[in-house]
Tab-separated table of C-alpha atoms in Angstrom:
chain	number	residue	atom	x	y	z
Q	278	MET	CA	-36.846	177.174	179.658
Q	279	THR	CA	-37.434	180.451	180.718
Q	280	GLN	CA	-38.834	183.245	178.545
Q	281	ALA	CA	-36.063	185.578	178.772
Q	282	PHE	CA	-34.053	182.582	177.231
Q	283	ALA	CA	-36.828	182.247	174.600
Q	284	PHE	CA	-36.532	185.973	173.566
Q	285	ASP	CA	-32.455	186.068	173.422
Q	286	VAL	CA	-32.269	182.969	171.227
Q	287	ALA	CA	-34.773	184.260	168.498
Q	288	HIS	CA	-33.498	187.545	168.549
Q	289	MET	CA	-30.337	186.231	168.416
Q	290	PHE	CA	-31.549	184.464	165.056
Q	291	ALA	CA	-33.016	187.406	163.771
Q	292	GLY	CA	-29.852	189.735	164.886
Q	293	LEU	CA	-27.361	187.410	162.471
Q	294	LEU	CA	-30.176	187.577	159.497
Q	295	VAL	CA	-29.283	191.153	159.739
Q	296	LEU	CA	-25.674	190.717	159.978
Q	297	VAL	CA	-25.379	188.478	156.956
Q	298	SER	CA	-28.003	191.110	154.943
Q	299	PHE	CA	-24.707	193.208	155.166
Q	300	MET	CA	-22.401	190.773	154.524
Q	301	MET	CA	-24.880	190.284	150.908
Q	302	LEU	CA	-24.321	193.761	150.419
Q	303	TYR	CA	-20.573	193.929	150.858
Q	304	GLN	CA	-20.033	191.108	148.562
Q	305	ASP	CA	-18.833	191.868	144.996
Q	306	ARG	CA	-18.743	188.674	143.483
Q	307	LEU	CA	-21.721	186.139	142.606
Q	308	LEU	CA	-20.510	182.890	144.016
Q	309	PRO	CA	-19.468	184.338	147.717
Q	310	LEU	CA	-22.782	186.355	147.335
Q	311	ILE	CA	-24.535	183.103	146.842
Q	312	ASP	CA	-22.463	181.579	149.874
Q	313	ALA	CA	-24.071	184.363	152.167
Q	314	LEU	CA	-27.710	183.566	150.577
Q	315	THR	CA	-27.313	179.864	151.692
Q	316	LEU	CA	-26.079	181.284	155.059
Q	317	HIS	CA	-29.131	183.223	155.265
Q	318	SER	CA	-31.449	180.855	154.286
Q	319	LEU	CA	-29.830	178.085	156.944
Q	320	LEU	CA	-30.182	180.968	159.727
Q	321	LEU	CA	-33.779	181.518	158.606
Q	322	ALA	CA	-34.552	177.662	158.560
Q	323	PHE	CA	-33.291	177.564	162.240
Q	324	SER	CA	-34.870	180.414	163.085
Q	325	VAL	CA	-38.353	179.094	162.041
Q	326	ALA	CA	-37.917	175.566	163.855
Q	327	TRP	CA	-36.556	177.530	166.796
Q	328	GLN	CA	-40.186	179.539	166.793
Q	329	ALA	CA	-41.958	176.455	166.245
Q	330	TYR	CA	-40.799	174.960	169.313
Q	331	VAL	CA	-41.521	178.157	171.535
Q	332	GLN	CA	-44.618	178.838	170.289
Q	333	ASP	CA	-45.379	174.839	170.372
Q	334	LYS	CA	-46.587	174.849	166.565
Q	335	PRO	CA	-45.648	171.930	164.863
Q	336	ASP	CA	-46.620	173.168	161.376
Q	337	LEU	CA	-43.612	176.072	161.602
Q	338	TYR	CA	-41.429	172.975	161.221
Q	339	VAL	CA	-42.656	172.483	157.861
Q	340	THR	CA	-42.084	176.129	156.774
Q	341	ALA	CA	-38.488	175.365	158.514
Q	342	PHE	CA	-37.752	172.264	156.274
Q	343	ILE	CA	-39.005	174.549	153.181
Q	344	ALA	CA	-36.335	176.575	153.930
Q	345	LEU	CA	-33.931	174.271	154.736
Q	346	ALA	CA	-34.467	172.419	151.563
Q	347	PHE	CA	-35.116	174.616	149.003
Q	348	LYS	CA	-33.392	177.912	149.947
Q	349	ALA	CA	-30.521	176.840	151.335
Q	350	ILE	CA	-29.697	173.545	149.292
Q	351	ILE	CA	-31.895	173.502	145.947
Q	352	ILE	CA	-31.616	177.154	144.861
Q	353	PRO	CA	-28.024	178.070	145.739
Q	354	MET	CA	-26.962	174.669	144.130
Q	355	ALA	CA	-28.843	176.247	140.730
Q	356	PHE	CA	-27.288	179.489	140.975
Q	357	ARG	CA	-23.942	178.156	141.182
Q	358	ARG	CA	-24.531	175.927	138.144
Q	359	MET	CA	-25.833	178.780	136.848
Q	360	VAL	CA	-22.907	180.995	137.574
Q	361	VAL	CA	-20.523	178.619	136.344
Q	362	ARG	CA	-22.219	177.977	133.008
Q	363	MET	CA	-22.594	181.594	132.053
Q	364	ASN	CA	-19.093	182.018	133.197
Q	365	LEU	CA	-20.107	185.023	135.412
Q	366	HIS	CA	-17.006	185.449	137.639
Q	367	ARG	CA	-15.874	188.885	137.515
Q	368	GLU	CA	-17.266	192.054	139.907
Q	369	ILE	CA	-20.741	192.714	140.054
Q	370	GLU	CA	-21.551	196.159	138.820
Q	371	THR	CA	-23.024	198.338	141.359
Q	372	ALA	CA	-25.168	201.614	140.846
Q	373	VAL	CA	-23.598	202.912	144.420
Q	374	GLY	CA	-19.988	202.357	145.934
Q	375	THR	CA	-19.929	199.653	148.958
Q	376	GLY	CA	-19.001	202.172	151.181
Q	377	ILE	CA	-22.567	204.384	150.585
Q	378	THR	CA	-24.256	201.262	150.458
Q	379	MET	CA	-23.307	199.907	153.960
Q	380	LEU	CA	-24.027	203.494	155.526
Q	381	ILE	CA	-27.832	203.617	153.650
Q	382	GLY	CA	-27.711	199.837	154.958
Q	383	ILE	CA	-27.351	201.041	158.504
Q	384	GLY	CA	-29.622	204.047	158.349
Q	385	LEU	CA	-32.391	201.575	157.131
Q	386	VAL	CA	-32.030	199.464	160.226
Q	387	ALA	CA	-32.043	202.260	162.391
Q	388	LEU	CA	-35.021	203.428	160.708
Q	389	SER	CA	-36.967	200.210	160.729
Q	390	MET	CA	-36.033	199.581	164.483
Q	391	ASP	CA	-37.471	202.884	165.350
Q	392	LEU	CA	-40.572	202.832	163.534
Q	393	MET	CA	-41.883	199.526	164.677
Q	394	LEU	CA	-40.861	199.819	167.994
Q	395	ARG	CA	-43.394	203.305	167.969
Q	396	VAL	CA	-45.925	201.137	166.031
Q	397	THR	CA	-46.066	198.068	167.843
Q	398	ALA	CA	-46.197	199.507	171.500
Q	399	GLY	CA	-48.654	197.732	172.961
Q	400	ALA	CA	-47.982	194.274	171.336
Q	401	ASN	CA	-45.496	191.263	173.050
Q	402	ALA	CA	-41.523	192.299	173.268
Q	403	LEU	CA	-40.792	189.429	171.351
Q	404	VAL	CA	-43.245	190.195	168.468
Q	405	ARG	CA	-41.994	193.925	168.596
Q	406	GLU	CA	-38.030	193.059	168.347
Q	407	ASP	CA	-38.237	190.265	165.902
Q	408	VAL	CA	-40.812	192.171	163.503
Q	409	ALA	CA	-38.547	195.088	163.664
Q	410	LEU	CA	-35.435	193.072	162.582
Q	411	ALA	CA	-37.825	191.355	160.025
Q	412	LEU	CA	-38.371	194.574	158.649
Q	413	ALA	CA	-34.551	195.748	158.484
Q	414	VAL	CA	-34.163	192.354	156.600
Q	415	VAL	CA	-36.559	193.143	154.263
Q	416	LEU	CA	-35.370	196.979	153.399
Q	417	LEU	CA	-31.902	195.747	153.247
Q	418	GLY	CA	-32.793	192.940	150.441
Q	419	LEU	CA	-34.690	196.004	148.477
Q	420	LEU	CA	-31.678	197.765	149.081
Q	421	MET	CA	-29.581	195.335	147.223
Q	422	MET	CA	-32.321	195.080	144.401
Q	423	VAL	CA	-31.675	198.953	144.026
Q	424	THR	CA	-27.885	199.029	143.897
Q	425	ARG	CA	-27.044	195.969	141.707
Q	426	ARG	CA	-26.925	195.956	138.383
Q	427	ASN	CA	-26.332	192.080	137.389
Q	428	ALA	CA	-29.644	190.629	137.384
Q	429	ILE	CA	-29.072	187.099	139.589
Q	430	SER	CA	-27.777	189.300	142.438
Q	431	GLN	CA	-30.880	191.084	141.919
Q	432	VAL	CA	-32.445	187.798	142.314
Q	433	ILE	CA	-30.815	186.855	145.579
Q	434	GLY	CA	-31.829	190.698	146.811
Q	435	PHE	CA	-35.184	189.510	146.034
Q	436	MET	CA	-34.729	185.955	148.162
Q	437	SER	CA	-33.394	187.810	151.038
Q	438	LEU	CA	-36.331	190.157	151.278
Q	439	GLU	CA	-38.822	186.973	151.095
Q	440	ASN	CA	-36.634	185.686	153.440
Q	441	GLY	CA	-37.493	188.785	155.697
Q	442	LEU	CA	-41.277	188.338	155.211
Q	443	ILE	CA	-40.881	184.819	156.278
Q	444	LEU	CA	-39.336	186.067	159.621
Q	445	ALA	CA	-41.572	188.073	160.327
Q	446	GLY	CA	-44.323	186.071	159.528
Q	447	THR	CA	-43.362	183.567	161.819
Q	448	GLY	CA	-42.319	185.966	164.093
Q	449	ALA	CA	-46.018	187.426	164.464
Q	450	ARG	CA	-47.528	183.876	165.006
Q	451	GLY	CA	-50.111	184.855	162.139
Q	452	MET	CA	-49.112	183.342	159.070
Q	453	PRO	CA	-51.179	180.165	157.875
Q	454	LEU	CA	-48.889	177.210	157.065
Q	455	VAL	CA	-51.265	176.925	153.482
Q	456	VAL	CA	-49.877	180.766	152.841
Q	457	GLU	CA	-46.270	179.584	153.527
Q	458	ILE	CA	-45.967	176.894	151.360
Q	459	SER	CA	-47.685	178.499	148.573
Q	460	VAL	CA	-45.079	181.098	149.010
Q	461	ALA	CA	-42.100	178.796	148.981
Q	462	PHE	CA	-43.717	177.359	145.774
Q	463	SER	CA	-44.132	180.695	144.353
Q	464	VAL	CA	-40.677	181.752	144.802
Q	465	LEU	CA	-39.516	178.355	143.734
Q	466	ILE	CA	-41.515	178.707	140.471
Q	467	ALA	CA	-40.369	182.352	139.949
Q	468	PHE	CA	-36.735	181.386	140.148
Q	469	ILE	CA	-37.276	178.729	137.686
Q	470	VAL	CA	-38.724	181.048	135.106
Q	471	ILE	CA	-36.095	183.664	135.743
Q	472	GLY	CA	-33.273	181.140	135.414
Q	473	ILE	CA	-34.698	180.367	131.976
Q	474	PHE	CA	-35.247	184.141	131.287
Q	475	LEU	CA	-31.455	184.505	132.420
Q	476	PHE	CA	-30.219	181.823	130.100
Q	477	ARG	CA	-31.841	183.079	127.203
Q	478	ILE	CA	-30.664	186.866	127.882
Q	479	ARG	CA	-27.180	185.229	128.297
Q	480	GLU	CA	-27.320	183.311	125.002
Q	481	ARG	CA	-28.625	186.275	122.853
Q	482	PHE	CA	-26.470	189.314	124.112
Q	483	ASP	CA	-23.501	187.679	126.111
Q	484	THR	CA	-24.378	189.300	128.985
Q	485	VAL	CA	-26.717	189.471	132.288
Q	486	ASP	CA	-25.532	193.464	133.485
Q	487	LEU	CA	-28.555	195.439	133.027
Q	488	GLN	CA	-26.627	198.600	132.341
Q	489	ALA	CA	-24.811	196.816	129.201
Q	490	LEU	CA	-28.797	195.765	128.098
Q	491	ASP	CA	-29.546	199.248	128.499
Q	492	ASN	CA	-26.831	200.372	126.314
Q	493	ILE	CA	-27.477	197.660	123.294
Q	494	ARG	CA	-30.844	198.716	123.631
Q	495	GLU	CA	-29.933	202.639	122.999
Q	496	ALA	CA	-27.766	201.186	120.330
Q	497	ARG	CA	-30.456	199.625	118.405
Q	498	ARG	CA	-32.684	202.842	118.207
C-alpha cells in the first residue's frame, strides 16, 4: 500500500465527517438528526480503524470498537427511545435560520483549514490535513450547540464535537488508549445523567425547549 493511498483514504473519512456535520446542521427534526449522528459515529469508527491499520497501532482498534458500539449503536438507540417516549416529533426550534447557519458553517471550515495549515506547517502532511478537518468537525458541533434551542439537539451537537476531538487525537498519533477509554466512558456517563435530567424536565414542564423553559422561568418571577 502506498503512502498516497493511505493519505487519500484517511482524508476521505475526515471529509465525509465534515459533510455529515453539515447534514446534522441542516436537519430540523430529531429522528433524522439522530440518524445523522449514527452515520457520523460510524464514519468515525471506520476512520479510527483505518488509522490503526496505517499506523500499525492495535490499541486504536479498541477506540474504533468503542465508537462503533457506544456512539453508533447504543447511544443513538437510547436517543430514539427518548424521543418516542417524550413524543418529540415536531420541528427543532433554532436560534438562527438554517441558511445562515450553513453559511456560518462554511466560514468555520474555511477558518479551521487556513488556521491549522498555517500553525502545523512543519508537521506531517497526513497529520496537518486530518487535524484541520477535525477542527472543522469540532467547530461545526459547537455551532450546532449554539444555534439549537432543543436540549437533545444540543447534546447531539456536543457528541459530534467530541467525535471531532477523537478524530484529531487519533490522527495526531498522540492520544494514549487509557485517555480514549476514559473520554468514551465520560461521554456515556454524561449522556445517562443528561437523559435522566431531560426526563425529569419533560415530566415537570412538558417541554425540553430551552426558550420555553426561559419563558416559564420569567413568568414565575
